[in-house]
Amino acid sequence: MYGSVDFAAMPPPLPDVSKQNIAAEVAALRQGFASGITKQIATRKTLLRSIQRLINENETRILQAAWKDMHRHPVEVFCAEIAMVRAEIQLFLDYPDAWTKPERRSTNSMNLPGQSFIYREPLGVVCVIGTWNYPISLLMQPLVNAIGAGNCALLRLPGDDTTLHMNDLLIKLFDEYLDNRYIRYVYGGLQETETMLRERYDLIFAAGSTFTGKLVAQAAAQYLTPMVLELGGKSPAIVDDSADLAVSARRIAWGAFYNAGQTYVRPDYVLVDAKIGDRFVALMEKEIEAMYGAGSAVGASESYGRLINQRLFKRVMRILEHDRERVTYGGESDETQRFIAPTLLNFRSDFVAFTTSAAMGGEIFGPLLAIYYYGAGRLDAAIGFVATREKPLALYHFSSNARNKHRMVEETSAGSLVVNDVVVQGSNLDVPFGGVGNSGMGAARGFFGFEAFSHRKTVIFKTTGLDMPQRYSLYSSKAERVMRIVMYPFSRRQLTLLKTTVFVAAVGVGVYLLGHSISITQV
């Protein structure tokens, strides 16, 4: 590995933030986009390959920086960040020709004769705001989406009190690998973010907390700038009495304490059927020990991360101390190491204590997991609890009962719903990833990222022949009758019948003309 981490050591100095001229950066990107070069597929692929080289040629340096910042294991960083960015890049190298091809659509009677298409064109200059818990994937994946769709991008690196080693590395790598005519970056703290958001963009993508989302939304309102927001929230896991308990406990333990709980789609709390509650919790404890060790061994585990800074450490500790009497597993901490052990807060069937706890007061974003036992066989109570709260970024349901699964799909709303697993939905680039309501808006990743960073422009090509005089004034009763027929809202069945009739008539006319031609030839 990379040795012990000294969090008290002086971090690498970042460039002086006062030397940044964000308005000039945006103006330069505007000029780059105005050149029209990024509309060319070849240019997009060239820029994507430069990002690809940045990742491939510096994997070890990225892994080392993640270790120094958050004590993250290289395998975890590879799976959650490096592999994800590589997959995103490959997708945008493989499919841009197909995605940018004009999409032919049907043409209504008012626009006949004519042809209708959807053209996908780049938006312009976009702003991508990354965040510290996954500083590579949450910055680079939307960057790939933006560049792959033909835009220029201004990147906002994570805050200067978070991933200092990673920020230092990214600044050096961006300067070395990326073409600053089309990609630029901003670093610093809240003040730099506010300054950056005063500029006008064609879209803002932001990953982060609800606070970040509101800050972005307020700034975007000035210019009616569209947004894609991937925010957090309290993502629940529901375990019903038909679930495979061993697998459920293993997967929830993995997802809840992955990256020391600093994951927006982590299971934030668990609702488990009272019939199986105690068995489930016992299995959870067993799985945590299998992953990270028991007692003091957790602190020595290379597989277990650390909280990003003292501010977050103290916030999570306040939650822990408030709910200390509910700790049934874990609870150890070391402020100098920003270490909090994987901790279970078991409220059992005490609903009042559960709902009024500090753990349920907001997103935990740390290695604490609140557990509540809902009434035996009363899945409706668990569904109702989730449905009456803010819509989460993710919802997890563990069950082998088909009816229960169907109910979860139909009776709840979340950015994503995963049955019998957690967190893994983000690895599938063939489905959209995003929030709903308080957990975000819009979606990205893969083709859906291409769509998010593109404008779908309607283009209709018409001829000047067969001009319909009835559409023009002066209007008459005859013109009205014609227009009512033309504008009639034919049903799908009626349109199918009409098309079939026209086709049969055309074939009949063709056969007649062919027969007539043959008879004339014979004569």
Short mmCIF file of C-alpha atoms in Angstrom, two decimals, residues 135-379:
data_model
loop_
_atom_site.label_atom_id
_atom_site.label_comp_id
_atom_site.label_asym_id
_atom_site.label_seq_id
_atom_site.Cartn_x
_atom_site.Cartn_y
_atom_site.Cartn_z
CA PRO A 135 -13.43 13.79 -7.03
CA ILE A 136 -12.57 11.93 -10.23
CA SER A 137 -15.84 10.35 -11.38
CA LEU A 138 -18.17 13.18 -10.33
CA LEU A 139 -16.02 15.68 -12.22
CA MET A 140 -14.78 13.68 -15.19
CA GLN A 141 -17.92 11.74 -16.14
CA PRO A 142 -20.01 14.88 -16.69
CA LEU A 143 -16.98 16.41 -18.43
CA VAL A 144 -16.99 13.47 -20.85
CA ASN A 145 -20.74 13.96 -21.38
CA ALA A 146 -20.22 17.67 -22.06
CA ILE A 147 -17.28 17.27 -24.46
CA GLY A 148 -18.87 14.27 -26.17
CA ALA A 149 -21.92 16.41 -26.90
CA GLY A 150 -19.73 19.13 -28.44
CA ASN A 151 -19.61 21.73 -25.66
CA CYS A 152 -16.82 23.67 -24.00
CA ALA A 153 -16.59 23.23 -20.23
CA LEU A 154 -15.53 25.13 -17.14
CA LEU A 155 -14.75 22.70 -14.32
CA ARG A 156 -15.12 23.49 -10.63
CA LEU A 157 -12.68 21.41 -8.60
CA PRO A 158 -13.72 20.24 -5.11
CA GLY A 159 -13.46 22.82 -2.33
CA ASP A 160 -10.00 23.80 -1.11
CA ASP A 161 -10.67 22.37 2.37
CA THR A 162 -11.34 18.88 1.04
CA THR A 163 -9.29 16.77 -1.40
CA LEU A 164 -6.13 18.88 -1.34
CA HIS A 165 -3.78 16.24 -2.74
CA MET A 166 -6.23 15.33 -5.52
CA ASN A 167 -6.82 18.98 -6.39
CA ASP A 168 -3.09 19.60 -6.58
CA LEU A 169 -2.71 16.62 -8.91
CA LEU A 170 -5.70 17.53 -11.10
CA ILE A 171 -4.47 21.09 -11.61
CA LYS A 172 -1.13 19.76 -12.85
CA LEU A 173 -2.74 17.12 -15.07
CA PHE A 174 -5.32 19.49 -16.55
CA ASP A 175 -2.56 21.92 -17.49
CA GLU A 176 -0.58 19.11 -19.10
CA TYR A 177 -3.27 17.10 -20.90
CA LEU A 178 -6.32 19.25 -21.65
CA ASP A 179 -6.75 21.83 -24.40
CA ASN A 180 -7.62 25.07 -22.61
CA ARG A 181 -9.37 26.43 -25.67
CA TYR A 182 -12.23 24.10 -24.78
CA ILE A 183 -11.71 22.98 -21.16
CA ARG A 184 -10.76 25.20 -18.23
CA TYR A 185 -11.02 24.94 -14.45
CA VAL A 186 -11.65 26.91 -11.27
CA TYR A 187 -10.42 26.09 -7.76
CA GLY A 188 -10.88 27.62 -4.34
CA GLY A 189 -13.62 27.93 -1.72
CA LEU A 190 -17.18 29.18 -1.45
CA GLN A 191 -16.25 32.68 -2.62
CA GLU A 192 -14.78 31.34 -5.86
CA THR A 193 -17.90 29.22 -6.40
CA GLU A 194 -20.14 32.26 -5.96
CA THR A 195 -17.96 34.29 -8.34
CA MET A 196 -18.06 31.50 -10.89
CA LEU A 197 -21.85 31.26 -10.69
CA ARG A 198 -22.26 34.95 -11.53
CA GLU A 199 -21.20 34.13 -15.07
CA ARG A 200 -23.64 32.99 -17.71
CA TYR A 201 -23.58 29.38 -18.88
CA ASP A 202 -25.67 27.31 -21.24
CA LEU A 203 -26.06 24.57 -18.63
CA ILE A 204 -24.82 23.96 -15.10
CA PHE A 205 -24.15 20.43 -13.88
CA ALA A 206 -23.62 20.12 -10.14
CA ALA A 207 -23.07 17.17 -7.83
CA GLY A 208 -23.22 17.84 -4.13
CA SER A 209 -25.42 18.58 -1.17
CA THR A 210 -28.87 20.15 -1.18
CA PHE A 211 -27.14 23.37 -0.08
CA THR A 212 -25.03 23.26 -3.24
CA GLY A 213 -28.12 22.60 -5.33
CA LYS A 214 -29.94 25.62 -3.91
CA LEU A 215 -26.89 27.83 -4.43
CA VAL A 216 -26.71 26.75 -8.07
CA ALA A 217 -30.46 27.14 -8.61
CA GLN A 218 -30.45 30.69 -7.28
CA ALA A 219 -27.60 31.65 -9.60
CA ALA A 220 -29.13 29.85 -12.59
CA ALA A 221 -32.42 31.68 -12.16
CA GLN A 222 -30.82 34.98 -13.21
CA TYR A 223 -30.31 33.75 -16.77
CA LEU A 224 -32.87 30.90 -16.79
CA THR A 225 -29.93 28.53 -17.14
CA PRO A 226 -30.91 24.85 -17.32
CA MET A 227 -29.43 22.57 -14.67
CA VAL A 228 -28.65 18.96 -13.93
CA LEU A 229 -28.40 18.47 -10.17
CA GLU A 230 -27.22 15.23 -8.56
CA LEU A 231 -27.90 15.85 -4.89
CA GLY A 232 -28.12 13.67 -1.81
CA GLY A 233 -30.82 12.95 0.71
CA LYS A 234 -31.75 10.06 2.93
CA SER A 235 -31.76 6.95 0.76
CA PRO A 236 -33.57 4.12 2.58
CA ALA A 237 -33.14 0.36 2.43
CA ILE A 238 -36.24 -1.73 3.12
CA VAL A 239 -35.80 -5.38 4.07
CA ASP A 240 -39.01 -7.41 4.09
CA ASP A 241 -39.53 -10.82 5.66
CA SER A 242 -38.99 -12.68 2.37
CA ALA A 243 -35.45 -11.33 1.83
CA ASP A 244 -32.28 -13.39 1.72
CA LEU A 245 -30.90 -12.06 5.00
CA ALA A 246 -27.27 -13.07 4.53
CA VAL A 247 -26.97 -11.38 1.15
CA SER A 248 -29.05 -8.39 2.28
CA ALA A 249 -26.84 -7.80 5.33
CA ARG A 250 -23.63 -8.16 3.30
CA ARG A 251 -24.69 -5.76 0.56
CA ILE A 252 -26.16 -3.15 2.88
CA ALA A 253 -23.07 -3.25 5.12
CA TRP A 254 -20.86 -2.82 2.06
CA GLY A 255 -22.86 0.09 0.65
CA ALA A 256 -23.44 1.87 3.95
CA PHE A 257 -19.75 2.01 4.90
CA TYR A 258 -18.19 2.23 1.44
CA ASN A 259 -15.93 5.29 1.37
CA ALA A 260 -16.63 5.63 5.12
CA GLY A 261 -20.27 6.39 4.38
CA GLN A 262 -19.46 9.42 2.21
CA THR A 263 -21.59 8.38 -0.75
CA TYR A 264 -24.76 10.15 -1.88
CA VAL A 265 -26.54 6.92 -2.79
CA ARG A 266 -25.49 4.97 0.31
CA PRO A 267 -28.25 3.34 2.39
CA ASP A 268 -28.78 6.10 4.97
CA TYR A 269 -31.20 4.11 7.13
CA VAL A 270 -32.78 0.65 7.15
CA LEU A 271 -36.41 -0.30 7.68
CA VAL A 272 -36.55 -4.02 8.45
CA ASP A 273 -39.48 -6.29 9.23
CA ALA A 274 -39.68 -6.82 13.01
CA LYS A 275 -39.98 -10.56 12.44
CA ILE A 276 -36.40 -10.71 11.14
CA GLY A 277 -34.92 -7.55 12.69
CA ASP A 278 -32.64 -9.08 15.31
CA ARG A 279 -31.32 -11.74 12.92
CA PHE A 280 -30.64 -9.11 10.29
CA VAL A 281 -28.70 -6.87 12.71
CA ALA A 282 -26.63 -9.82 13.94
CA LEU A 283 -25.71 -10.65 10.35
CA MET A 284 -24.85 -7.00 9.70
CA GLU A 285 -22.38 -7.03 12.59
CA LYS A 286 -20.83 -10.23 11.26
CA GLU A 287 -20.45 -8.77 7.76
CA ILE A 288 -18.88 -5.53 9.01
CA GLU A 289 -16.28 -7.52 10.92
CA ALA A 290 -15.60 -9.67 7.86
CA MET A 291 -14.93 -6.55 5.78
CA TYR A 292 -13.03 -4.34 8.20
CA GLY A 293 -12.14 -6.39 11.28
CA ALA A 294 -13.42 -6.18 14.84
CA GLY A 295 -12.79 -3.56 17.50
CA SER A 296 -9.49 -1.72 17.20
CA ALA A 297 -8.65 -3.68 14.04
CA VAL A 298 -11.00 -1.43 12.05
CA GLY A 299 -8.71 1.54 12.58
CA ALA A 300 -5.80 -0.44 11.14
CA SER A 301 -7.74 -1.71 8.13
CA GLU A 302 -6.47 -0.46 4.78
CA SER A 303 -9.93 -1.07 3.34
CA TYR A 304 -11.69 1.48 5.54
CA GLY A 305 -11.65 5.18 4.72
CA ARG A 306 -11.55 8.41 6.71
CA LEU A 307 -13.80 11.46 6.82
CA ILE A 308 -12.70 14.25 4.54
CA ASN A 309 -11.98 16.95 7.15
CA GLN A 310 -12.47 18.00 10.76
CA ARG A 311 -15.66 19.87 9.94
CA LEU A 312 -17.42 16.75 8.68
CA PHE A 313 -15.88 14.64 11.46
CA LYS A 314 -17.34 16.94 14.12
CA ARG A 315 -20.74 17.05 12.45
CA VAL A 316 -21.01 13.25 12.32
CA MET A 317 -19.73 13.02 15.90
CA ARG A 318 -22.53 15.33 17.06
CA ILE A 319 -25.05 12.93 15.55
CA LEU A 320 -23.30 9.99 17.15
CA GLU A 321 -23.15 11.57 20.61
CA HIS A 322 -26.80 12.62 20.46
CA ASP A 323 -27.89 9.06 19.62
CA ARG A 324 -25.16 7.30 21.62
CA GLU A 325 -27.60 5.25 23.70
CA ARG A 326 -28.83 3.57 20.51
CA VAL A 327 -25.38 2.36 19.46
CA THR A 328 -25.39 -1.44 19.36
CA TYR A 329 -22.24 -1.83 17.31
CA GLY A 330 -19.19 0.36 16.70
CA GLY A 331 -19.10 3.92 17.97
CA GLU A 332 -15.30 4.23 18.32
CA SER A 333 -13.58 7.33 16.99
CA ASP A 334 -10.21 9.08 16.69
CA GLU A 335 -10.29 12.78 15.92
CA THR A 336 -6.63 12.98 14.93
CA GLN A 337 -7.26 10.38 12.22
CA ARG A 338 -10.74 11.65 11.30
CA PHE A 339 -11.82 8.08 12.03
CA ILE A 340 -15.28 6.91 13.04
CA ALA A 341 -15.87 3.17 13.10
CA PRO A 342 -18.80 1.61 11.22
CA THR A 343 -21.65 2.19 13.65
CA LEU A 344 -25.15 0.73 13.93
CA LEU A 345 -27.83 2.79 15.66
CA ASN A 346 -30.59 0.28 16.41
CA PHE A 347 -33.89 1.91 17.40
CA ARG A 348 -35.69 -1.42 17.17
CA SER A 349 -39.46 -0.71 17.26
CA ASP A 350 -39.27 2.68 19.01
CA PHE A 351 -40.78 4.83 16.28
CA VAL A 352 -40.73 8.09 18.23
CA ALA A 353 -37.06 7.70 19.17
CA PHE A 354 -36.23 6.79 15.57
CA THR A 355 -38.02 9.71 13.93
CA THR A 356 -36.81 12.30 16.46
CA SER A 357 -33.20 11.10 16.46
CA ALA A 358 -30.30 13.20 15.20
CA ALA A 359 -29.59 10.45 12.68
CA MET A 360 -32.96 11.05 11.03
CA GLY A 361 -32.65 14.84 11.09
CA GLY A 362 -30.89 14.97 7.74
CA GLU A 363 -28.51 13.09 5.50
CA ILE A 364 -25.84 11.49 7.70
CA PHE A 365 -23.07 11.31 5.09
CA GLY A 366 -20.83 9.31 7.37
CA PRO A 367 -20.38 5.78 8.76
CA LEU A 368 -23.54 5.68 10.90
CA LEU A 369 -26.52 3.52 9.95
CA ALA A 370 -29.90 3.97 11.63
CA ILE A 371 -32.13 0.87 11.85
CA TYR A 372 -35.84 0.64 12.65
CA TYR A 373 -38.06 -2.45 12.89
CA TYR A 374 -41.45 -1.88 11.24
CA GLY A 375 -44.42 -4.02 12.28
CA ALA A 376 -44.19 -7.67 11.30
CA GLY A 377 -45.73 -8.21 7.87
CA ARG A 378 -46.61 -4.51 7.53
CA LEU A 379 -44.70 -3.55 4.43
#
